[in-house]
mmCIF file of C-alpha atoms and ligand atoms in Angstrom:
data_model
loop_
_atom_site.group_PDB
_atom_site.id
_atom_site.type_symbol
_atom_site.label_atom_id
_atom_site.label_comp_id
_atom_site.label_asym_id
_atom_site.label_seq_id
_atom_site.Cartn_x
_atom_site.Cartn_y
_atom_site.Cartn_z
ATOM 1 C CA MET A 13 0.000 0.000 0.000
ATOM 2 C CA PRO A 14 1.353 3.477 -0.809
ATOM 3 C CA THR A 15 2.302 5.924 1.933
ATOM 4 C CA LEU A 16 1.394 9.597 1.735
ATOM 5 C CA PHE A 17 3.725 11.908 3.633
ATOM 6 C CA VAL A 18 2.086 15.242 4.427
ATOM 7 C CA GLY A 19 2.785 18.229 6.675
ATOM 8 C CA ILE A 20 5.958 19.036 4.724
ATOM 9 C CA SER A 21 6.756 22.737 5.167
ATOM 10 C CA GLU A 22 9.376 22.700 2.388
ATOM 11 C CA LEU A 23 10.252 19.968 -0.095
ATOM 12 C CA VAL A 24 13.644 20.566 -1.679
ATOM 13 C CA GLN A 25 13.931 19.411 -5.259
ATOM 14 C CA PRO A 26 17.443 19.530 -6.802
ATOM 15 C CA HIS A 27 17.529 20.047 -10.551
ATOM 16 C CA ALA A 28 18.605 17.016 -12.559
ATOM 17 C CA ASP A 29 21.344 18.468 -14.717
ATOM 18 C CA GLU A 30 21.645 22.085 -13.792
ATOM 19 C CA GLY A 31 24.183 21.814 -11.061
ATOM 20 C CA ASN A 32 26.105 24.752 -12.415
ATOM 21 C CA SER A 33 23.128 27.060 -12.846
ATOM 22 C CA LYS A 34 22.537 29.948 -10.432
ATOM 23 C CA GLU A 35 19.570 28.252 -8.752
ATOM 24 C CA PRO A 36 20.203 24.506 -8.671
ATOM 25 C CA ILE A 37 17.204 23.599 -6.484
ATOM 26 C CA ASP A 38 13.486 24.306 -6.215
ATOM 27 C CA VAL A 39 11.816 24.675 -2.825
ATOM 28 C CA ILE A 40 8.139 23.688 -2.797
ATOM 29 C CA THR A 41 6.153 24.866 0.217
ATOM 30 C CA ASP A 42 3.187 23.013 1.763
ATOM 31 C CA ALA A 43 4.252 19.829 -0.011
ATOM 32 C CA ALA A 44 3.478 16.111 0.037
ATOM 33 C CA LEU A 45 5.232 12.962 -1.040
ATOM 34 C CA LEU A 46 3.586 9.745 -2.226
ATOM 35 C CA VAL A 47 5.711 6.606 -2.008
ATOM 36 C CA ASP A 48 5.181 2.949 -2.885
ATOM 37 C CA GLY A 49 7.543 -0.014 -3.071
ATOM 38 C CA GLY A 50 10.510 2.128 -2.127
ATOM 39 C CA THR A 51 10.103 4.575 -4.993
ATOM 40 C CA VAL A 52 8.456 7.954 -5.392
ATOM 41 C CA LEU A 53 5.021 7.960 -7.028
ATOM 42 C CA ALA A 54 4.494 11.708 -6.780
ATOM 43 C CA ALA A 55 6.072 14.725 -5.077
ATOM 44 C CA GLY A 56 5.136 18.372 -5.086
ATOM 45 C CA GLU A 57 2.435 20.684 -3.801
ATOM 46 C CA ARG A 58 0.153 18.886 -1.362
ATOM 47 C CA VAL A 59 -3.045 19.748 -3.222
ATOM 48 C CA ALA A 60 -1.650 18.227 -6.410
ATOM 49 C CA VAL A 61 -0.179 15.085 -4.830
ATOM 50 C CA GLU A 62 -3.411 14.375 -2.927
ATOM 51 C CA LYS A 63 -5.265 14.258 -6.241
ATOM 52 C CA ASN A 64 -3.138 11.300 -7.382
ATOM 53 C CA PRO A 65 -5.509 8.271 -7.568
ATOM 54 C CA ARG A 66 -2.978 6.174 -5.636
ATOM 55 C CA ALA A 67 -3.151 8.645 -2.730
ATOM 56 C CA VAL A 68 -6.771 7.774 -1.946
ATOM 57 C CA HIS A 69 -6.064 4.546 -0.068
ATOM 58 C CA ALA A 70 -2.562 5.412 1.097
ATOM 59 C CA SER A 71 -1.586 5.320 4.742
ATOM 60 C CA VAL A 72 -0.778 8.849 5.899
ATOM 61 C CA ILE A 73 2.226 10.066 7.900
ATOM 62 C CA ASP A 74 2.211 13.698 9.037
ATOM 63 C CA PHE A 75 5.591 15.405 9.419
ATOM 64 C CA ASP A 76 3.938 18.259 11.278
ATOM 65 C CA GLY A 77 5.525 21.220 9.512
ATOM 66 C CA ARG A 78 9.010 19.837 8.913
ATOM 67 C CA ALA A 79 11.164 20.227 5.807
ATOM 68 C CA VAL A 80 12.203 17.295 3.589
ATOM 69 C CA VAL A 81 15.328 17.040 1.434
ATOM 70 C CA PRO A 82 16.540 14.100 -0.678
ATOM 71 C CA GLY A 83 18.791 11.566 1.091
ATOM 72 C CA LEU A 84 22.406 12.744 1.152
ATOM 73 C CA VAL A 85 24.913 10.962 -1.079
ATOM 74 C CA ASP A 86 28.482 10.699 0.254
ATOM 75 C CA SER A 87 30.381 9.945 -2.949
ATOM 76 C CA HIS A 88 33.931 9.734 -1.532
ATOM 77 C CA THR A 89 34.817 7.861 1.673
ATOM 78 C CA HIS A 90 37.439 5.518 3.102
ATOM 79 C CA VAL A 91 35.095 4.659 5.970
ATOM 80 C CA VAL A 92 36.088 0.975 6.152
ATOM 81 C CA PHE A 93 39.429 0.911 7.978
ATOM 82 C CA ALA A 94 41.066 -0.559 11.061
ATOM 83 C CA GLY A 95 42.717 1.302 13.922
ATOM 84 C CA GLU A 96 43.090 5.021 14.477
ATOM 85 C CA ARG A 97 45.750 7.708 14.003
ATOM 86 C CA ILE A 98 45.029 9.985 16.958
ATOM 87 C CA ASP A 99 48.738 10.505 17.640
ATOM 88 C CA GLU A 100 49.230 12.002 14.147
ATOM 89 C CA PHE A 101 46.414 14.457 14.791
ATOM 90 C CA SER A 102 48.162 15.423 18.009
ATOM 91 C CA ARG A 103 51.564 15.792 16.284
ATOM 92 C CA ARG A 104 50.080 18.048 13.600
ATOM 93 C CA ALA A 105 48.531 20.198 16.303
ATOM 94 C CA ARG A 106 52.070 20.696 17.628
ATOM 95 C CA GLY A 107 53.324 21.841 14.237
ATOM 96 C CA GLU A 108 54.481 18.755 12.315
ATOM 97 C CA THR A 109 53.139 18.557 8.761
ATOM 98 C CA TYR A 110 51.277 15.642 7.199
ATOM 99 C CA GLU A 111 54.226 15.133 4.821
ATOM 100 C CA GLU A 112 56.793 15.057 7.670
ATOM 101 C CA ILE A 113 54.730 12.519 9.560
ATOM 102 C CA ALA A 114 54.290 10.434 6.389
ATOM 103 C CA ARG A 115 58.051 10.460 5.722
ATOM 104 C CA ALA A 116 58.644 9.195 9.260
ATOM 105 C CA GLY A 117 56.468 6.121 8.581
ATOM 106 C CA GLY A 118 53.065 7.620 9.393
ATOM 107 C CA GLY A 119 50.272 8.551 7.020
ATOM 108 C CA ILE A 120 48.606 5.987 4.777
ATOM 109 C CA LEU A 121 51.268 3.381 5.606
ATOM 110 C CA ARG A 122 50.178 3.423 9.269
ATOM 111 C CA SER A 123 46.785 2.059 8.253
ATOM 112 C CA ILE A 124 48.219 -1.022 6.508
ATOM 113 C CA GLU A 125 49.225 -3.096 9.543
ATOM 114 C CA PRO A 126 45.930 -2.798 11.473
ATOM 115 C CA LEU A 127 44.115 -3.769 8.261
ATOM 116 C CA ARG A 128 46.441 -6.732 7.677
ATOM 117 C CA VAL A 129 45.772 -8.263 11.089
ATOM 118 C CA ALA A 130 42.029 -7.501 11.105
ATOM 119 C CA SER A 131 39.515 -10.085 9.900
ATOM 120 C CA VAL A 132 36.585 -9.074 7.709
ATOM 121 C CA ASP A 133 34.444 -9.308 10.871
ATOM 122 C CA ASP A 134 36.825 -6.994 12.765
ATOM 123 C CA LEU A 135 36.640 -4.463 9.943
ATOM 124 C CA VAL A 136 32.866 -4.635 9.944
ATOM 125 C CA LEU A 137 32.722 -4.206 13.726
ATOM 126 C CA GLN A 138 34.996 -1.159 13.624
ATOM 127 C CA SER A 139 33.304 0.469 10.637
ATOM 128 C CA LEU A 140 29.636 -0.148 11.442
ATOM 129 C CA PRO A 141 29.366 2.581 14.118
ATOM 130 C CA ARG A 142 30.763 5.126 11.662
ATOM 131 C CA LEU A 143 28.212 4.117 9.024
ATOM 132 C CA LYS A 144 25.390 4.333 11.558
ATOM 133 C CA LYS A 145 26.450 7.874 12.426
ATOM 134 C CA MET A 146 26.522 8.794 8.726
ATOM 135 C CA LEU A 147 22.964 7.540 8.471
ATOM 136 C CA ALA A 148 21.897 9.498 11.550
ATOM 137 C CA HIS A 149 23.292 12.647 9.874
ATOM 138 C CA GLY A 150 21.099 12.051 6.813
ATOM 139 C CA THR A 151 23.387 10.090 4.477
ATOM 140 C CA THR A 152 21.572 7.358 2.572
ATOM 141 C CA THR A 153 24.160 6.378 -0.076
ATOM 142 C CA VAL A 154 27.857 5.833 0.687
ATOM 143 C CA GLU A 155 30.787 5.077 -1.579
ATOM 144 C CA VAL A 156 33.539 3.067 0.181
ATOM 145 C CA LYS A 157 37.089 2.764 -1.114
ATOM 146 C CA SER A 158 39.753 0.131 -0.536
ATOM 147 C CA GLY A 159 43.338 1.395 -0.576
ATOM 148 C CA TYR A 160 44.799 0.512 2.827
ATOM 149 C CA GLY A 161 45.704 -3.052 1.866
ATOM 150 C CA MET A 162 48.466 -2.469 -0.715
ATOM 151 C CA ALA A 163 48.395 -6.193 -1.432
ATOM 152 C CA PRO A 164 45.671 -7.748 -3.589
ATOM 153 C CA GLU A 165 44.197 -10.016 -0.917
ATOM 154 C CA LEU A 166 44.076 -7.195 1.644
ATOM 155 C CA GLU A 167 42.467 -4.764 -0.810
ATOM 156 C CA LEU A 168 39.809 -7.386 -1.522
ATOM 157 C CA LYS A 169 39.354 -7.946 2.226
ATOM 158 C CA GLN A 170 38.510 -4.269 2.644
ATOM 159 C CA LEU A 171 35.976 -4.499 -0.182
ATOM 160 C CA ARG A 172 34.472 -7.681 1.286
ATOM 161 C CA ALA A 173 33.944 -5.823 4.559
ATOM 162 C CA ALA A 174 32.160 -3.044 2.633
ATOM 163 C CA LYS A 175 29.928 -5.632 1.005
ATOM 164 C CA ALA A 176 29.168 -7.246 4.372
ATOM 165 C CA LEU A 177 28.245 -3.820 5.737
ATOM 166 C CA ALA A 178 25.928 -3.266 2.793
ATOM 167 C CA ALA A 179 23.939 -6.271 3.942
ATOM 168 C CA MET A 180 23.788 -4.978 7.521
ATOM 169 C CA THR A 181 22.632 -1.393 7.039
ATOM 170 C CA PRO A 182 19.735 0.001 5.034
ATOM 171 C CA ALA A 183 22.062 2.519 3.348
ATOM 172 C CA SER A 184 23.184 1.877 -0.238
ATOM 173 C CA ILE A 185 26.900 1.089 -0.224
ATOM 174 C CA PHE A 186 29.063 1.047 -3.365
ATOM 175 C CA GLY A 187 32.635 -0.296 -3.360
ATOM 176 C CA THR A 188 35.620 1.255 -5.127
ATOM 177 C CA ALA A 189 38.986 -0.399 -5.791
ATOM 178 C CA LEU A 190 41.489 2.383 -4.985
ATOM 179 C CA ALA A 191 45.101 2.304 -6.169
ATOM 180 C CA HIS A 192 46.411 4.469 -3.324
ATOM 181 C CA VAL A 193 50.225 4.357 -3.324
ATOM 182 C CA VAL A 194 52.821 1.676 -4.083
ATOM 183 C CA PRO A 195 53.498 -0.526 -1.063
ATOM 184 C CA PRO A 196 56.555 0.288 1.070
ATOM 185 C CA GLY A 197 59.670 -1.464 -0.193
ATOM 186 C CA CYS A 198 58.205 -2.009 -3.672
ATOM 187 C CA THR A 199 61.029 -1.991 -6.232
ATOM 188 C CA ASN A 200 59.030 -2.841 -9.332
ATOM 189 C CA ARG A 201 56.204 -0.341 -9.780
ATOM 190 C CA ARG A 202 55.060 -1.791 -13.085
ATOM 191 C CA GLN A 203 54.702 -5.226 -11.538
ATOM 192 C CA TYR A 204 52.603 -3.844 -8.675
ATOM 193 C CA ILE A 205 50.372 -1.960 -11.125
ATOM 194 C CA ASN A 206 49.839 -5.113 -13.206
ATOM 195 C CA GLU A 207 49.090 -7.072 -10.051
ATOM 196 C CA PHE A 208 46.559 -4.465 -8.969
ATOM 197 C CA CYS A 209 44.867 -4.528 -12.385
ATOM 198 C CA HIS A 210 44.654 -8.306 -12.587
ATOM 199 C CA GLN A 211 44.121 -9.259 -8.979
ATOM 200 C CA VAL A 212 42.197 -6.335 -7.523
ATOM 201 C CA ILE A 213 40.312 -4.558 -10.315
ATOM 202 C CA ALA A 214 39.491 -7.748 -12.234
ATOM 203 C CA GLN A 215 38.585 -9.774 -9.123
ATOM 204 C CA ALA A 216 36.601 -6.985 -7.503
ATOM 205 C CA ALA A 217 34.572 -6.603 -10.697
ATOM 206 C CA ARG A 218 34.085 -10.341 -11.113
ATOM 207 C CA GLN A 219 33.024 -10.847 -7.496
ATOM 208 C CA LYS A 220 30.838 -7.717 -7.600
ATOM 209 C CA LEU A 221 32.790 -6.163 -4.736
ATOM 210 C CA ALA A 222 33.293 -2.855 -6.525
ATOM 211 C CA SER A 223 31.449 -0.620 -8.955
ATOM 212 C CA TYR A 224 34.302 1.846 -9.423
ATOM 213 C CA CYS A 225 38.065 2.144 -9.702
ATOM 214 C CA ASP A 226 39.946 5.122 -8.259
ATOM 215 C CA VAL A 227 43.597 6.201 -8.499
ATOM 216 C CA PHE A 228 45.548 8.654 -6.321
ATOM 217 C CA VAL A 229 47.163 10.751 -9.052
ATOM 218 C CA GLU A 230 50.025 12.616 -7.419
ATOM 219 C CA ASP A 231 53.840 12.745 -7.473
ATOM 220 C CA ILE A 232 53.945 10.704 -4.257
ATOM 221 C CA ALA A 233 51.475 8.152 -5.631
ATOM 222 C CA PHE A 234 50.830 7.378 -9.338
ATOM 223 C CA SER A 235 51.852 9.292 -12.466
ATOM 224 C CA LEU A 236 49.555 10.314 -15.306
ATOM 225 C CA ALA A 237 50.936 7.488 -17.490
ATOM 226 C CA GLU A 238 50.449 4.907 -14.727
ATOM 227 C CA THR A 239 46.902 6.140 -14.153
ATOM 228 C CA ARG A 240 46.064 5.401 -17.795
ATOM 229 C CA ILE A 241 46.971 1.737 -17.193
ATOM 230 C CA PHE A 242 44.537 1.510 -14.258
ATOM 231 C CA ALA A 243 41.876 3.340 -16.276
ATOM 232 C CA ASN A 244 42.171 0.849 -19.140
ATOM 233 C CA ALA A 245 41.778 -2.055 -16.731
ATOM 234 C CA ALA A 246 38.753 -0.388 -15.133
ATOM 235 C CA ARG A 247 37.129 0.111 -18.537
ATOM 236 C CA GLU A 248 37.875 -3.462 -19.555
ATOM 237 C CA HIS A 249 36.146 -4.776 -16.439
ATOM 238 C CA GLY A 250 33.191 -2.394 -16.533
ATOM 239 C CA LEU A 251 34.077 -0.268 -13.507
ATOM 240 C CA GLY A 252 33.360 3.468 -13.429
ATOM 241 C CA LEU A 253 36.423 5.685 -13.042
ATOM 242 C CA LYS A 254 36.997 8.190 -10.237
ATOM 243 C CA LEU A 255 40.298 9.961 -9.577
ATOM 244 C CA HIS A 256 42.010 11.683 -6.614
ATOM 245 C CA VAL A 257 43.645 14.658 -8.367
ATOM 246 C CA ASP A 258 45.468 17.936 -7.668
ATOM 247 C CA GLN A 259 45.404 17.606 -3.880
ATOM 248 C CA LEU A 260 49.045 18.576 -3.391
ATOM 249 C CA THR A 261 50.111 19.880 -6.816
ATOM 250 C CA ASP A 262 48.416 20.978 -10.039
ATOM 251 C CA HIS A 263 50.190 18.675 -12.420
ATOM 252 C CA GLY A 264 47.479 17.877 -14.938
ATOM 253 C CA GLY A 265 45.293 15.530 -12.896
ATOM 254 C CA ALA A 266 42.072 17.372 -13.741
ATOM 255 C CA ALA A 267 42.946 17.398 -17.447
ATOM 256 C CA LEU A 268 43.589 13.657 -17.275
ATOM 257 C CA ALA A 269 40.211 13.031 -15.576
ATOM 258 C CA ALA A 270 38.587 14.970 -18.423
ATOM 259 C CA GLU A 271 40.532 13.067 -21.084
ATOM 260 C CA LEU A 272 39.634 9.702 -19.550
ATOM 261 C CA GLY A 273 35.958 10.625 -19.104
ATOM 262 C CA ALA A 274 36.013 9.934 -15.362
ATOM 263 C CA LEU A 275 32.734 10.134 -13.450
ATOM 264 C CA SER A 276 34.373 12.478 -10.984
ATOM 265 C CA ALA A 277 37.631 14.226 -10.185
ATOM 266 C CA ASP A 278 38.050 14.542 -6.437
ATOM 267 C CA HIS A 279 40.021 16.909 -4.143
ATOM 268 C CA LEU A 280 41.032 19.666 -6.633
ATOM 269 C CA GLU A 281 42.566 21.911 -3.946
ATOM 270 C CA MET A 282 45.305 23.017 -6.378
ATOM 271 C CA THR A 283 43.407 22.918 -9.684
ATOM 272 C CA ARG A 284 43.706 26.025 -11.842
ATOM 273 C CA GLU A 285 42.683 26.767 -15.395
ATOM 274 C CA PRO A 286 42.556 25.130 -17.874
ATOM 275 C CA GLY A 287 41.877 22.140 -15.577
ATOM 276 C CA ARG A 288 38.546 23.467 -14.331
ATOM 277 C CA MET A 289 37.245 24.257 -17.809
ATOM 278 C CA LEU A 290 38.321 20.868 -19.120
ATOM 279 C CA LEU A 291 36.381 19.137 -16.324
ATOM 280 C CA ALA A 292 33.299 21.203 -17.157
ATOM 281 C CA LYS A 293 33.560 20.487 -20.875
ATOM 282 C CA ALA A 294 33.937 16.738 -20.286
ATOM 283 C CA HIS A 295 31.032 16.689 -17.766
ATOM 284 C CA VAL A 296 33.263 15.288 -15.035
ATOM 285 C CA VAL A 297 31.762 16.046 -11.628
ATOM 286 C CA ALA A 298 34.180 18.139 -9.532
ATOM 287 C CA THR A 299 34.077 16.688 -6.020
ATOM 288 C CA ILE A 300 35.442 18.820 -3.214
ATOM 289 C CA LEU A 301 36.310 17.468 0.242
ATOM 290 C CA PRO A 302 36.361 20.392 2.687
ATOM 291 C CA GLY A 303 36.834 18.090 5.697
ATOM 292 C CA CYS A 304 40.460 17.586 4.646
ATOM 293 C CA ALA A 305 41.486 21.232 4.871
ATOM 294 C CA LEU A 306 39.729 21.523 8.235
ATOM 295 C CA PHE A 307 41.228 18.344 9.684
ATOM 296 C CA LEU A 308 44.750 18.960 8.390
ATOM 297 C CA GLY A 309 44.559 22.646 9.289
ATOM 298 C CA LYS A 310 46.038 23.392 5.904
ATOM 299 C CA ASP A 311 45.377 25.832 3.083
ATOM 300 C CA PRO A 312 44.203 26.000 0.415
ATOM 301 C CA TRP A 313 40.580 25.037 0.745
ATOM 302 C CA PRO A 314 39.129 23.676 -2.506
ATOM 303 C CA ASN A 315 37.678 26.527 -4.539
ATOM 304 C CA GLY A 316 34.120 25.407 -5.177
ATOM 305 C CA ARG A 317 33.174 28.860 -6.427
ATOM 306 C CA ALA A 318 35.839 28.915 -9.147
ATOM 307 C CA LEU A 319 34.895 25.376 -10.192
ATOM 308 C CA ARG A 320 31.239 26.331 -10.560
ATOM 309 C CA ASP A 321 32.092 29.587 -12.286
ATOM 310 C CA SER A 322 34.095 27.570 -14.813
ATOM 311 C CA GLY A 323 30.960 25.548 -15.510
ATOM 312 C CA CYS A 324 31.627 22.465 -13.386
ATOM 313 C CA GLU A 325 28.965 20.576 -11.511
ATOM 314 C CA VAL A 326 30.303 20.386 -7.961
ATOM 315 C CA ALA A 327 29.724 17.579 -5.450
ATOM 316 C CA VAL A 328 30.749 17.614 -1.784
ATOM 317 C CA ALA A 329 31.806 14.495 0.152
ATOM 318 C CA THR A 330 33.353 13.712 3.559
ATOM 319 C CA ASP A 331 36.495 11.787 2.499
ATOM 320 C CA CYS A 332 35.999 10.051 5.872
ATOM 321 C CA ASN A 333 39.370 8.446 6.728
ATOM 322 C CA PRO A 334 41.571 8.067 9.829
ATOM 323 C CA GLY A 335 44.422 10.314 8.650
ATOM 324 C CA SER A 336 43.157 13.420 6.920
ATOM 325 C CA SER A 337 39.390 13.693 7.493
ATOM 326 C CA MET A 338 38.006 11.816 10.497
ATOM 327 C CA LEU A 339 34.528 13.058 9.791
ATOM 328 C CA VAL A 340 31.228 11.247 9.160
ATOM 329 C CA ASP A 341 28.882 14.228 8.985
ATOM 330 C CA LEU A 342 28.172 15.308 5.404
ATOM 331 C CA CYS A 343 26.029 18.236 6.607
ATOM 332 C CA SER A 344 29.084 19.798 8.277
ATOM 333 C CA CYS A 345 31.018 19.360 5.018
ATOM 334 C CA ALA A 346 28.197 21.140 3.180
ATOM 335 C CA ALA A 347 28.380 23.975 5.703
ATOM 336 C CA MET A 348 32.157 24.250 5.158
ATOM 337 C CA ALA A 349 31.603 24.198 1.400
ATOM 338 C CA ALA A 350 29.495 27.295 2.001
ATOM 339 C CA THR A 351 31.707 29.111 4.519
ATOM 340 C CA ARG A 352 35.137 28.250 3.075
ATOM 341 C CA CYS A 353 34.686 27.061 -0.526
ATOM 342 C CA GLY A 354 32.333 29.705 -1.887
ATOM 343 C CA LEU A 355 29.126 27.734 -2.466
ATOM 344 C CA SER A 356 25.677 29.039 -1.577
ATOM 345 C CA LEU A 357 23.614 26.827 0.745
ATOM 346 C CA GLU A 358 21.465 25.882 -2.261
ATOM 347 C CA GLU A 359 24.563 24.853 -4.211
ATOM 348 C CA ALA A 360 25.830 22.896 -1.199
ATOM 349 C CA LEU A 361 22.509 21.047 -0.988
ATOM 350 C CA TRP A 362 22.716 20.181 -4.689
ATOM 351 C CA ALA A 363 26.332 19.086 -4.159
ATOM 352 C CA THR A 364 25.406 16.607 -1.416
ATOM 353 C CA THR A 365 22.330 15.142 -3.122
ATOM 354 C CA ARG A 366 22.055 15.132 -6.912
ATOM 355 C CA GLY A 367 25.739 16.120 -7.232
ATOM 356 C CA GLY A 368 26.850 13.131 -5.150
ATOM 357 C CA ALA A 369 24.601 10.836 -7.175
ATOM 358 C CA LYS A 370 26.077 12.134 -10.443
ATOM 359 C CA ALA A 371 29.594 11.656 -9.084
ATOM 360 C CA LEU A 372 28.652 7.985 -8.752
ATOM 361 C CA GLY A 373 26.871 7.805 -12.103
ATOM 362 C CA LEU A 374 23.555 7.067 -10.339
ATOM 363 C CA ASN A 375 20.387 8.348 -11.970
ATOM 364 C CA ASP A 376 17.861 6.919 -9.546
ATOM 365 C CA ARG A 377 18.504 9.159 -6.542
ATOM 366 C CA GLY A 378 19.457 12.624 -5.370
ATOM 367 C CA ARG A 379 16.020 14.046 -6.204
ATOM 368 C CA LEU A 380 12.466 13.139 -5.207
ATOM 369 C CA VAL A 381 10.691 12.612 -8.512
ATOM 370 C CA GLN A 382 8.437 9.900 -9.869
ATOM 371 C CA GLY A 383 10.209 6.587 -10.362
ATOM 372 C CA GLU A 384 13.302 7.444 -8.311
ATOM 373 C CA ARG A 385 14.289 6.020 -4.929
ATOM 374 C CA ALA A 386 12.354 7.324 -1.951
ATOM 375 C CA ASP A 387 15.486 8.207 0.043
ATOM 376 C CA PHE A 388 14.915 11.360 2.062
ATOM 377 C CA VAL A 389 15.753 13.270 5.211
ATOM 378 C CA VAL A 390 13.112 14.810 7.436
ATOM 379 C CA VAL A 391 14.637 17.946 8.933
ATOM 380 C CA ASP A 392 13.529 18.726 12.487
ATOM 381 C CA HIS A 393 12.789 22.299 11.465
ATOM 382 C CA HIS A 394 10.436 24.073 9.083
ATOM 383 C CA ASP A 395 13.439 25.549 7.173
ATOM 384 C CA TRP A 396 15.617 23.002 5.323
ATOM 385 C CA ARG A 397 18.676 25.253 5.764
ATOM 386 C CA ALA A 398 18.705 24.376 9.486
ATOM 387 C CA LEU A 399 20.410 21.143 8.403
ATOM 388 C CA PHE A 400 23.604 23.046 7.555
ATOM 389 C CA TYR A 401 23.151 25.982 9.943
ATOM 390 C CA ASN A 402 23.389 23.849 13.086
ATOM 391 C CA LEU A 403 27.008 22.963 12.524
ATOM 392 C CA GLY A 404 27.886 19.458 13.686
ATOM 393 C CA ASP A 405 24.354 18.870 14.908
ATOM 394 C CA GLY A 406 22.097 19.035 11.859
ATOM 395 C CA PRO A 407 18.551 18.545 13.145
ATOM 396 C CA VAL A 408 17.618 15.239 11.515
ATOM 397 C CA HIS A 409 14.192 14.035 12.601
ATOM 398 C CA GLY A 410 14.412 10.914 10.451
ATOM 399 C CA THR A 411 16.320 9.313 7.587
ATOM 400 C CA TYR A 412 14.135 7.347 5.178
ATOM 401 C CA ILE A 413 15.678 4.824 2.823
ATOM 402 C CA ALA A 414 13.515 3.319 0.081
ATOM 403 C CA GLY A 415 10.495 4.817 1.846
ATOM 404 C CA THR A 416 11.246 3.250 5.234
ATOM 405 C CA ALA A 417 12.305 5.124 8.374
ATOM 406 C CA SER A 418 15.745 3.975 9.384
ATOM 407 C CA SER A 419 16.735 6.196 12.293
ATOM 408 C CA LEU A 420 13.920 8.150 13.843
ATOM 409 C CA LYS A 421 14.725 10.287 16.848
ATOM 410 C CA SER A 422 12.164 10.694 19.562
ATOM 411 C CA PRO A 423 9.542 13.244 18.582
ATOM 412 C CA SER A 424 10.415 16.806 19.440
ATOM 413 C CA THR A 425 8.630 20.083 19.122
ATOM 414 C CA CYS A 426 9.207 21.683 15.756
ATOM 415 C CA PRO A 427 10.216 25.346 16.051
HETATM 416 ZN ZN1 LIG B 154 40.128 10.116 -0.528
#
C-alpha cells in the first residue's frame, strides 16, 4: 500500500542536470510525497499530490511542519578501515606537517598493519558505528574505497567488509577499488600496477565487490601514465572511473580526468585553469572534500566557487578516513563548502544530493521525482537550511531509505 507523507513545510527538489546554474534547487512549500515499493510515485504541492488516484487509499504520515530534502549521497569515503591515528592528529597540532609525519612512517602506511591483522568481521565491527552515524546525519548512499591493503588479498578484504556492511545497514553502499600508493619497499612499480589490475580490479569486478576504480594521481602516488593503465583495466572490467587529483600539486590531474571521461575528479585543492574548464567540458563532476582542509589545518581550501564559475557541476563528500578527514557528517562538510569554498547553501545542498549521485553515475537518486528512490531526510525544522546551519548537529528528525524510516529520533517540538 502506498504511503502519503504530508505536513511538509518545504520539499527541496534539486535540478537534474543544472548543477552549475545559479539556482540549482526548487523549494516547494506546503508539499506532500507519495511513495510505494521504495520509490516515489508523486512529489510536489500537497493539493496536487493528494489528487493522485494512488493517494486515496494510502496510509498517511504527518511530518507536522518539517522540511524534507533528498537523502544525502556521500560519494567519496574511506570509511572501512582498522585502527586510528590519533597521535598524528596530536603531532600536527604541535606543528608537524602531514608530509613530515608520512616520511617518518606515518600517514597511509600506518593504516596497513591494522588492516592486515584484522579479519573481515573486525573491519565490519569497527566500521559499522561510523556508518550508523553517517545515516543518523542524513546520508543514505555511501561510496567506500579500498586502498589501505596495498596487497591484492588485503584490498579485496577491505571491499568484502564493505559488502558485508551493505547487507547490515539500510544505506546503499558502493565499493571502489582504490590504487592508493605503491606498497613500502616495492622496487618494481610496473609489476605492482599489473598485479593491482589483474588481482584487484578484475577480481573486484568479477566478485561484484566494486562498482568503481579510483587512483591517487600525485607525485607521491601514481603518475599520469600509470593512471592510464589503471583506467584501461577499469574500462575493460566495466568499472566506473573516479580519480584523486590535484590535492598537493596541479600537475594535470584534472585534465587527465577529463581526457579519460572519469565520473568524478576529487580533491582539486590546487586545480587552476585550464583544468577546471576541461572538467566542465567533459562533464566530469568536480568533487570537493572540505573536511580535509579543516582536519589537516592546511590551506588552500578547494575553490568550489571557481569550479562552478568555470561551468563544473560540484559535489561535496566527507572523504571520511583516519588520517586526513576523520569526519562522518556530510552536513558539516556542506556547511564548510558554504563558509570556506564559496558555495551558496542551495549549491551545497545540490552538491550533497544530486551532485553526489552524479559523481557515482547514479540516476535513480538525489532528487524526489516519480520513479526514483524514496530516500529522504526529514529535517527537524520548518526551514531546510537548518540542516547546515546547526554545525555538527544538523537537526535530523528521520532518515528514510527506500520509503522506510531507518533512524527516527524521539519526537520533538518543531520550532
Ligand atoms: Zn580520498
